[in-house]
Amino acid sequence: MKRKTVYFLPILLAFLLVGCNTDDGVAEQFGYNYGLMDAYEGNMILPEQGGDQFDEFTDNPFVKVVDVPVSTFSVDADGAAYAIMRRYANSGYEIDPSSVRIEEYLNYFTFDYPAPIDDNTVAINAEVGECPWNAEHRLLRLGLKGKELKSSEVPQANYVFLVDVSGSMDSSDKLELLKKGLITMLGQLNPEDRISLITYSGKVKKVLESTPVKKADKIKKAIKSLTADGSTAGGAALRMAYEEASANYNPKYNNRVIMGTDGDFNVGVTNVDSLVSMVERYASKGIYMTCLGFGYGNLNDGMMEKISNAGNGTYYYIDSENEMMKVFVHERERFISVANDTKCQVSFDSTMVSEYRLIGYENRLLSQEDFEDDKKDAGEIGAGQTITALYEIVPTNKFDECIKEQSSQRHVLATFDCRYKKSLNASSIPLTVEVSVEDMYDSNMKLLPASENLNFAAGVAAYGMVLRKSPYKGDANIKMASDLVRKSCSFDPHGYRSELLDIMQKIKVKE
């Protein structure tokens, strides 16, 4: 994928600010001389930081079922792309299409899906309905939900907080917000959980060795003492963090490195492929990775997404205290994986569907052979987490003929298969759901109204396609997206769906 860099402030403003600022003391308190002033927060941004970096990609195309009847992909539990969009919208910036990953928009939200039953830790469901942006097409929604855990089922934690304290982190929306988040999370943990704290800037430092949460005052003191200064030796820091996690590793624990940073690694091991290899080695040993991104102007989104994926983890972007509460409090159990290497596969019937397109998940595609290969890495699902995927499908003439027949026979248009592991080294468990033409209609073959789950997913996807300027957006526009979301807010834990409606009113997009 090609990397794209976004510049937020005009070059002219840089010259004006640098020319006018002659107070060395003011500049030095931020850790560097004469930078740019971020118009949103009043924070300093180095000119050489350039801008946020996103990996460009091409939307999944329509595929003919006669050529490729089976579609396979790994789940994606990240939500960073949505939070980045919200930050841009609230700051008055136009959304860069390369920053829009529709699967992360969908999976930022919790859907009203049925919980697992029996001994499973995942439940799956599916439905088909009309496609709002193309009347001749249909929309297939896939849903997964991870098991919610009782307090007695929560494993003990072995967490290593890996904190970027380089100079660019010196602002209220970066290091200070991260410190608040870590302290808030501390209050949600069990007394016997263990915390280590490692920092990195020009050098790597172990600030706190593994300490039980019952010694909270000691941990809080270490977190509050953190200050920002210097460059970013992230590669060496990652290695130390994993070594610390390994030293306190217990196979029954939730062993995890939680990294908070605003940007690139510019000292030591900086090659993304080398970082990914390192993360993969430790992931195979049962040590998970969570990446937390902060601020803008220096955000290496592509790097953080890659290493979190390789580390059997998730990538969040923390743009506000509300998002901090979402990640560290409301959805804290998602740090616990209840489904590992989770893969989805959809088999289409060519007599019912002529073409299909997976909306999003462009960097999560797998081959058909990967599905049953338990050695093939895939995504994780956290406790209580929901995952959603959409296919836009082109029905055949027989699809419509089935409706006219009004027979009692079910006409299966697609089979949704899922495989997941309860633990990384276990054998995968298969789940299956069939989707039929008749699922769209009642007993009198009258079209059923779309569920809130389908309407909301369609609204989010339409919004994402408009922001991406997708060639497949059809009739989608912001009004259509907001109308679909507005119909779907009766289930709205913590008000995140209503917040999306507010964002849609202020979004800057050239449709």
Coordinates of C-alpha atoms in Angstrom, one line a residue:
M1 CA 0.0 0.0 0.0
K2 CA 1.2 3.5 -0.8
R3 CA 1.6 5.8 2.2
K4 CA 0.0 9.2 2.2
T5 CA 0.9 12.1 4.5
V6 CA -1.6 14.8 5.5
Y7 CA -0.6 18.4 6.2
F8 CA -2.8 20.4 8.5
L9 CA -1.3 23.9 8.4
P10 CA -0.2 26.0 5.4
I11 CA 3.5 26.6 4.9
L12 CA 2.9 30.3 5.1
L13 CA 1.6 30.0 8.7
A14 CA 4.8 28.1 9.6
F15 CA 6.9 31.1 8.5
L16 CA 4.7 33.6 10.2
L17 CA 4.8 31.8 13.5
V18 CA 8.5 31.0 13.4
G19 CA 9.3 34.6 12.5
C20 CA 7.2 36.1 15.3
N21 CA 8.2 33.7 18.1
T22 CA 11.4 34.9 19.7
D23 CA 10.8 33.6 23.2
D24 CA 13.3 30.7 23.5
G25 CA 11.9 29.8 27.0
V26 CA 8.4 29.2 25.7
A27 CA 9.7 27.0 22.9
E28 CA 12.1 25.1 25.2
Q29 CA 9.4 24.2 27.7
F30 CA 8.0 22.0 24.9
G31 CA 11.3 20.3 24.3
Y32 CA 12.4 22.0 21.1
N33 CA 13.0 25.3 19.4
Y34 CA 10.5 27.2 17.2
G35 CA 7.8 24.8 16.1
L36 CA 4.4 25.2 14.6
M37 CA 1.3 26.1 16.6
D38 CA -1.5 23.6 16.3
A39 CA -4.6 25.7 15.8
Y40 CA -6.8 23.2 17.6
E41 CA -5.2 22.8 20.9
G42 CA -2.4 25.4 20.9
N43 CA 0.2 22.6 21.0
M44 CA 3.6 22.7 19.3
I45 CA 4.2 20.5 16.2
L46 CA 7.6 20.2 14.7
P47 CA 7.8 21.1 11.0
E48 CA 9.7 17.9 10.2
Q49 CA 6.9 15.8 11.7
G50 CA 5.0 16.6 8.4
G51 CA 1.6 15.1 9.2
D52 CA -0.4 12.0 10.0
Q53 CA 0.5 9.0 7.9
F54 CA -2.1 6.6 6.4
D55 CA -1.7 3.7 4.1
E56 CA -3.7 4.1 0.9
F57 CA -5.8 1.2 -0.4
T58 CA -8.3 0.4 -3.0
D59 CA -11.9 -0.6 -2.2
N60 CA -12.8 -4.2 -2.6
P61 CA -14.4 -4.7 -6.1
F62 CA -17.4 -6.7 -7.1
V63 CA -16.5 -10.4 -7.7
K64 CA -18.4 -12.8 -10.0
V65 CA -19.7 -15.7 -8.0
V66 CA -19.1 -18.1 -10.9
D67 CA -15.4 -17.2 -10.8
V68 CA -14.9 -17.0 -7.0
P69 CA -17.9 -18.4 -5.0
V70 CA -16.1 -18.2 -1.6
S71 CA -15.0 -15.1 0.2
T72 CA -12.7 -15.3 3.3
F73 CA -11.5 -12.7 5.7
S74 CA -10.1 -12.2 9.2
V75 CA -12.2 -10.2 11.7
D76 CA -11.0 -6.7 12.7
A77 CA -11.9 -5.5 16.2
D78 CA -10.2 -2.1 15.8
G79 CA -12.0 1.2 16.2
A80 CA -9.2 3.8 15.6
A81 CA -10.3 5.0 12.2
Y82 CA -13.7 6.1 13.5
A83 CA -12.2 8.1 16.4
I84 CA -9.7 9.7 14.0
M85 CA -12.6 10.8 11.8
R86 CA -14.3 12.3 14.8
R87 CA -11.2 14.2 15.8
Y88 CA -10.9 15.6 12.3
A89 CA -14.6 16.5 12.2
N90 CA -14.5 18.3 15.6
S91 CA -11.4 20.2 14.5
G92 CA -13.0 21.4 11.3
Y93 CA -10.8 19.3 8.9
E94 CA -11.9 17.5 5.8
I95 CA -11.6 13.8 6.2
D96 CA -8.8 12.2 4.3
P97 CA -10.2 9.2 2.3
S98 CA -7.1 7.1 3.2
S99 CA -8.0 7.3 6.9
V100 CA -11.4 5.7 6.3
R101 CA -11.5 2.0 7.1
I102 CA -15.2 1.1 7.0
E103 CA -14.8 -2.1 9.1
E104 CA -13.4 0.0 11.9
Y105 CA -16.3 2.4 11.7
L106 CA -18.7 -0.5 12.0
N107 CA -16.8 -2.2 14.8
Y108 CA -16.4 1.0 16.8
F109 CA -20.0 0.4 17.8
T110 CA -21.8 -2.3 19.8
F111 CA -24.6 -4.0 18.0
D112 CA -27.6 -5.8 19.6
Y113 CA -26.5 -9.3 18.8
P114 CA -27.4 -12.5 20.6
A115 CA -24.9 -13.8 23.1
P116 CA -23.1 -17.2 22.8
I117 CA -24.9 -20.2 24.1
D118 CA -23.7 -23.6 25.4
D119 CA -19.9 -23.8 25.7
N120 CA -19.1 -21.4 22.9
T121 CA -17.4 -18.0 23.4
V122 CA -18.7 -16.6 20.1
A123 CA -22.1 -16.5 18.6
I124 CA -22.8 -15.6 14.9
N125 CA -25.9 -14.3 13.1
A126 CA -26.7 -13.0 9.6
E127 CA -29.5 -11.3 7.7
V128 CA -30.2 -10.0 4.2
G129 CA -32.2 -6.9 3.2
E130 CA -32.5 -4.2 0.6
C131 CA -29.5 -2.1 -0.3
P132 CA -30.3 1.6 0.4
W133 CA -27.8 3.1 -2.1
N134 CA -28.6 0.7 -5.0
A135 CA -32.3 -0.5 -5.3
E136 CA -31.3 -3.4 -7.6
H137 CA -28.8 -4.8 -5.1
R138 CA -29.2 -6.5 -1.7
L139 CA -27.2 -6.1 1.6
L140 CA -26.0 -9.1 3.6
R141 CA -25.0 -8.4 7.2
L142 CA -22.8 -10.8 9.2
G143 CA -22.6 -10.4 13.0
L144 CA -20.4 -12.0 15.7
K145 CA -20.5 -11.5 19.5
G146 CA -17.9 -12.5 22.0
K147 CA -18.9 -13.9 25.3
E148 CA -19.4 -11.5 28.2
L149 CA -17.4 -12.5 31.3
K150 CA -18.6 -12.7 34.9
S151 CA -16.2 -11.1 37.4
S152 CA -15.2 -14.7 38.5
E153 CA -14.2 -15.5 34.9
V154 CA -11.9 -12.5 34.4
P155 CA -8.3 -13.8 34.3
Q156 CA -5.6 -12.1 36.3
A157 CA -3.7 -9.4 34.3
N158 CA 0.0 -9.0 33.6
Y159 CA 0.0 -5.6 31.9
V160 CA 3.1 -3.7 30.7
F161 CA 2.3 0.0 30.1
L162 CA 4.6 1.2 27.4
V163 CA 4.5 5.0 27.3
D164 CA 6.0 7.4 24.7
V165 CA 7.4 10.3 26.6
S166 CA 9.2 12.0 23.6
G167 CA 9.0 15.8 23.2
S168 CA 6.0 15.7 20.8
M169 CA 3.9 14.0 23.5
D170 CA 4.0 17.2 25.7
S171 CA 0.4 18.4 25.4
S172 CA -2.9 18.0 27.1
D173 CA -4.4 15.7 24.4
K174 CA -1.4 13.4 24.4
L175 CA 0.7 12.4 27.5
E176 CA -1.6 14.1 30.0
L177 CA -4.6 12.3 28.5
L178 CA -2.8 9.0 28.4
K179 CA -1.8 9.4 32.1
K180 CA -5.4 10.0 33.1
G181 CA -6.4 7.0 31.1
L182 CA -3.9 4.7 32.7
I183 CA -4.9 5.9 36.2
T184 CA -8.6 5.5 35.4
M185 CA -7.9 1.9 34.1
L186 CA -6.0 1.2 37.3
G187 CA -9.2 1.7 39.3
Q188 CA -11.0 -0.9 37.2
L189 CA -8.4 -3.7 37.8
N190 CA -8.3 -6.4 40.5
P191 CA -5.9 -6.0 43.5
E192 CA -3.8 -9.0 42.3
D193 CA -3.4 -7.8 38.8
R194 CA 0.1 -6.7 38.0
I195 CA 1.4 -3.5 36.3
S196 CA 4.8 -2.6 34.8
L197 CA 5.7 0.8 33.4
I198 CA 8.3 1.4 30.7
T199 CA 8.9 4.7 29.0
Y200 CA 10.8 5.7 25.9
S201 CA 12.1 8.9 24.3
G202 CA 15.8 9.2 23.4
K203 CA 16.4 6.4 25.9
V204 CA 14.3 3.5 27.2
K205 CA 13.6 3.3 31.0
K206 CA 11.8 0.9 33.2
V207 CA 10.0 3.3 35.6
L208 CA 8.2 0.6 37.5
E209 CA 8.8 -3.1 37.8
S210 CA 5.9 -5.5 37.9
T211 CA 3.7 -4.3 40.8
P212 CA 0.4 -5.6 42.1
V213 CA -2.5 -3.2 41.7
K214 CA -3.2 -3.3 45.5
K215 CA -0.1 -1.0 45.7
A216 CA -2.1 1.5 43.6
D217 CA -0.5 4.6 45.2
K218 CA 2.9 3.4 44.1
I219 CA 1.7 2.8 40.5
K220 CA -0.2 6.2 40.4
K221 CA 2.9 8.0 41.6
A222 CA 5.0 6.5 38.9
I223 CA 2.4 7.4 36.2
K224 CA 2.0 10.9 37.4
S225 CA 5.8 11.5 37.4
L226 CA 6.0 11.0 33.6
T227 CA 7.2 14.0 31.6
A228 CA 7.9 14.4 27.9
D229 CA 11.2 15.2 26.3
G230 CA 13.5 13.9 23.5
S231 CA 13.2 11.7 20.4
T232 CA 11.4 8.4 20.0
A233 CA 13.3 5.1 20.5
G234 CA 10.3 2.9 20.1
G235 CA 11.9 -0.2 18.7
A236 CA 14.1 -0.7 21.7
A237 CA 11.2 0.1 24.0
L238 CA 9.0 -2.6 22.5
R239 CA 11.7 -5.2 23.1
M240 CA 12.1 -4.2 26.7
A241 CA 8.3 -4.2 27.2
Y242 CA 8.0 -7.7 25.8
E243 CA 10.9 -8.9 27.9
E244 CA 9.2 -7.5 31.0
A245 CA 5.9 -9.2 30.0
S246 CA 7.8 -12.5 29.4
A247 CA 9.5 -12.3 32.8
N248 CA 6.1 -12.1 34.5
Y249 CA 4.3 -14.4 32.1
N250 CA 1.7 -16.8 33.3
P251 CA -0.3 -18.9 30.7
K252 CA -3.5 -18.4 32.8
Y253 CA -3.1 -14.6 32.8
N254 CA -4.1 -11.9 30.3
N255 CA -0.5 -11.0 29.3
R256 CA -0.5 -7.8 27.3
V257 CA 1.6 -4.8 26.3
I258 CA -0.4 -1.6 26.2
M259 CA 1.5 1.0 24.1
G260 CA 0.5 4.7 24.1
T261 CA 2.1 7.0 21.5
D262 CA 1.5 9.9 19.1
G263 CA 3.6 8.8 16.2
D264 CA 6.6 7.3 14.6
F265 CA 9.6 5.5 15.9
N266 CA 12.6 7.6 14.8
V267 CA 15.5 6.1 16.8
G268 CA 16.8 2.5 16.7
V269 CA 14.6 -0.2 15.1
T270 CA 12.3 1.8 12.9
N271 CA 11.6 -0.5 10.0
V272 CA 7.9 -1.5 10.2
D273 CA 8.6 -5.1 8.9
S274 CA 11.2 -5.6 11.7
L275 CA 8.8 -4.3 14.3
V276 CA 6.1 -6.6 13.0
S277 CA 8.4 -9.6 13.1
M278 CA 9.2 -8.8 16.7
V279 CA 5.6 -8.4 17.7
E280 CA 4.6 -11.7 15.9
R281 CA 7.2 -13.7 17.8
Y282 CA 5.9 -12.6 21.2
A283 CA 2.2 -12.9 20.1
S284 CA 2.9 -16.6 19.3
K285 CA 4.0 -17.0 22.9
G286 CA 0.7 -15.6 24.2
I287 CA 1.6 -11.9 24.8
Y288 CA -1.0 -9.6 23.2
M289 CA -0.5 -6.0 22.0
T290 CA -2.8 -3.0 22.3
C291 CA -1.9 0.2 20.6
L292 CA -3.3 3.6 21.7
G293 CA -2.8 6.5 19.4
F294 CA -2.9 10.2 20.6
G295 CA -2.9 13.6 19.0
Y296 CA -2.3 14.5 15.4
G297 CA 0.4 16.0 13.2
N298 CA 2.7 13.0 13.8
L299 CA 0.4 10.0 13.9
N300 CA 1.8 7.0 12.1
D301 CA -1.6 5.2 11.7
G302 CA -0.3 2.6 9.3
M303 CA 2.5 1.5 11.6
M304 CA 0.2 1.2 14.6
E305 CA -2.4 -0.8 12.8
K306 CA 0.2 -3.2 11.4
I307 CA 1.9 -4.0 14.7
S308 CA -1.4 -4.3 16.6
N309 CA -2.7 -6.7 14.0
A310 CA 0.5 -8.7 14.2
G311 CA 0.4 -8.6 18.0
N312 CA -3.0 -10.3 18.3
G313 CA -4.3 -7.0 19.6
T314 CA -6.3 -3.9 18.8
Y315 CA -5.7 -0.4 17.9
Y316 CA -7.6 2.5 19.4
Y317 CA -7.3 6.3 18.9
I318 CA -7.9 8.4 22.0
D319 CA -9.1 11.8 20.9
S320 CA -10.9 12.9 24.1
E321 CA -11.7 12.0 27.7
N322 CA -14.9 10.4 26.5
E323 CA -13.0 8.0 24.3
M324 CA -10.6 7.4 27.2
M325 CA -13.7 6.3 29.3
K326 CA -15.0 4.1 26.5
V327 CA -11.7 2.3 26.1
F328 CA -10.6 2.1 29.7
V329 CA -13.9 1.8 31.6
H330 CA -17.0 1.1 29.6
E331 CA -15.4 -1.5 27.3
R332 CA -12.3 -2.5 29.4
E333 CA -13.2 -6.2 29.1
R334 CA -12.3 -6.0 25.5
F335 CA -8.7 -6.2 26.6
I336 CA -9.5 -9.9 27.3
S337 CA -9.6 -12.0 24.2
V338 CA -12.4 -14.7 24.2
A339 CA -11.9 -15.7 20.6
N340 CA -8.5 -16.0 18.9
D341 CA -7.6 -16.3 15.2
T342 CA -11.2 -15.7 14.2
K343 CA -12.0 -16.1 10.5
C344 CA -15.2 -15.7 8.5
Q345 CA -16.0 -17.4 5.2
V346 CA -19.1 -16.8 3.0
S347 CA -20.1 -19.3 0.3
F348 CA -22.5 -17.9 -2.3
D349 CA -24.9 -19.8 -4.5
S350 CA -24.4 -18.7 -8.1
T351 CA -28.0 -19.4 -9.0
M352 CA -29.1 -16.8 -6.4
V353 CA -26.2 -14.3 -6.4
S354 CA -24.3 -13.2 -9.5
E355 CA -21.8 -10.8 -7.9
Y356 CA -20.8 -9.7 -4.4
R357 CA -18.6 -7.1 -2.8
L358 CA -17.2 -7.1 0.8
I359 CA -17.5 -3.6 2.2
G360 CA -14.2 -2.8 4.0
Y361 CA -11.8 -5.4 5.4
E362 CA -9.4 -4.7 2.5
N363 CA -6.3 -5.5 4.5
R364 CA -7.9 -8.5 6.2
L365 CA -8.6 -10.7 3.2
L366 CA -7.6 -14.4 3.3
S367 CA -7.4 -17.2 0.8
Q368 CA -10.0 -19.9 0.9
E369 CA -7.3 -22.4 2.1
D370 CA -6.5 -20.2 5.1
F371 CA -9.9 -20.7 6.6
E372 CA -9.3 -24.2 8.0
D373 CA -5.5 -23.7 8.5
D374 CA -5.2 -23.3 12.3
K375 CA -1.7 -22.0 11.9
K376 CA -2.9 -19.0 9.9
D377 CA -3.1 -15.9 12.1
A378 CA -6.3 -14.0 12.2
G379 CA -8.1 -11.4 14.4
E380 CA -9.2 -11.6 18.1
I381 CA -12.5 -10.7 19.6
G382 CA -12.7 -9.2 23.1
A383 CA -15.2 -10.1 25.9
G384 CA -18.6 -8.7 25.0
Q385 CA -17.4 -7.3 21.7
T386 CA -19.5 -7.3 18.5
I387 CA -18.0 -7.6 15.0
T388 CA -20.0 -6.6 11.9
A389 CA -19.4 -7.1 8.2
L390 CA -21.4 -6.2 5.1
Y391 CA -21.6 -7.7 1.6
E392 CA -23.3 -5.9 -1.2
I393 CA -24.8 -8.6 -3.5
V394 CA -26.3 -8.6 -7.0
P395 CA -29.2 -11.0 -7.1
T396 CA -30.0 -13.2 -10.1
N397 CA -33.3 -13.5 -11.8
K398 CA -33.9 -16.7 -9.8
F399 CA -33.6 -14.7 -6.6
D400 CA -36.7 -12.7 -7.6
E401 CA -38.5 -15.8 -9.0
C402 CA -38.3 -17.5 -5.6
I403 CA -40.4 -14.7 -4.2
K404 CA -43.1 -15.2 -6.8
E405 CA -43.2 -19.0 -6.2
Q406 CA -44.3 -18.5 -2.6
S407 CA -43.3 -22.1 -1.8
S408 CA -42.4 -23.4 1.6
Q409 CA -38.9 -24.4 0.4
R410 CA -36.0 -22.3 1.6
H411 CA -33.6 -21.0 -1.1
V412 CA -30.2 -20.5 0.5
L413 CA -28.3 -17.7 -1.1
A414 CA -25.2 -17.8 1.1
T415 CA -23.7 -19.8 3.9
F416 CA -21.8 -18.0 6.6
D417 CA -19.1 -20.0 8.3
C418 CA -16.8 -18.9 11.2
R419 CA -13.9 -20.5 12.9
Y420 CA -12.3 -19.4 16.2
K421 CA -10.1 -20.7 19.0
K422 CA -10.7 -20.4 22.7
S423 CA -6.9 -20.1 23.2
L424 CA -4.1 -19.5 20.8
N425 CA -2.8 -23.1 20.7
A426 CA -6.3 -24.8 20.7
S427 CA -8.0 -26.3 17.7
S428 CA -10.5 -24.0 15.9
I429 CA -14.2 -24.4 16.5
P430 CA -16.6 -24.1 13.5
L431 CA -19.9 -22.2 13.5
T432 CA -22.4 -22.0 10.6
V433 CA -25.5 -20.0 9.6
E434 CA -27.4 -20.2 6.4
V435 CA -29.1 -17.2 4.8
S436 CA -32.1 -17.6 2.5
V437 CA -34.1 -15.4 0.2
E438 CA -37.1 -16.1 2.4
D439 CA -35.4 -14.4 5.3
M440 CA -36.4 -11.0 3.8
Y441 CA -40.1 -11.8 3.8
D442 CA -42.9 -12.8 6.1
S443 CA -45.2 -15.9 5.8
N444 CA -47.2 -14.0 3.1
M445 CA -44.0 -13.2 1.2
K446 CA -44.4 -9.5 2.1
L447 CA -41.1 -7.7 2.5
L448 CA -40.0 -7.4 6.1
P449 CA -38.7 -4.0 7.4
A450 CA -34.9 -3.9 7.9
S451 CA -33.8 -4.5 11.5
E452 CA -32.1 -1.8 13.5
N453 CA -28.9 -3.8 13.2
L454 CA -29.1 -3.7 9.4
N455 CA -30.2 -0.1 9.2
F456 CA -27.4 1.1 11.4
A457 CA -24.7 -1.0 9.7
A458 CA -26.0 0.3 6.3
G459 CA -25.9 3.9 7.6
V460 CA -22.4 3.6 8.9
A461 CA -21.2 2.0 5.6
A462 CA -22.9 4.6 3.5
Y463 CA -21.2 7.3 5.5
G464 CA -17.8 5.7 5.2
M465 CA -18.2 5.3 1.4
V466 CA -19.1 8.9 1.1
L467 CA -16.0 10.0 3.1
R468 CA -13.9 7.6 1.0
K469 CA -15.4 8.9 -2.2
S470 CA -15.9 5.3 -3.0
P471 CA -16.7 4.4 -6.7
Y472 CA -19.2 2.0 -5.2
K473 CA -21.2 4.4 -3.1
G474 CA -24.1 4.6 -5.6
D475 CA -26.8 7.0 -4.3
A476 CA -25.3 7.2 -0.9
N477 CA -24.9 10.6 0.7
I478 CA -24.7 12.1 4.1
K479 CA -28.5 12.6 4.4
M480 CA -29.1 8.9 3.5
A481 CA -26.6 7.8 6.1
S482 CA -28.0 10.0 8.8
D483 CA -31.6 8.9 8.1
L484 CA -30.5 5.3 8.5
V485 CA -28.7 5.9 11.7
R486 CA -31.5 8.0 13.1
K487 CA -33.8 4.9 12.7
S488 CA -31.4 2.8 14.7
C489 CA -30.8 4.6 18.0
S490 CA -33.2 2.8 20.4
F491 CA -30.2 0.5 21.2
D492 CA -27.5 3.0 21.9
P493 CA -25.1 2.1 24.8
H494 CA -23.5 5.2 26.2
G495 CA -24.9 7.4 23.4
Y496 CA -22.3 6.7 20.7
R497 CA -24.9 6.4 17.9
S498 CA -26.5 9.7 18.7
E499 CA -23.0 11.3 18.8
L500 CA -22.5 10.0 15.2
L501 CA -25.6 11.9 14.1
D502 CA -24.1 15.1 15.6
I503 CA -20.8 14.5 13.8
M504 CA -22.6 14.0 10.5
Q505 CA -24.1 17.5 10.8
K506 CA -20.6 19.1 11.0
I507 CA -18.7 16.9 8.6
K508 CA -16.7 18.6 5.8
V509 CA -17.0 16.5 2.6
K510 CA -17.2 17.3 -1.1
E511 CA -19.8 14.8 -2.4

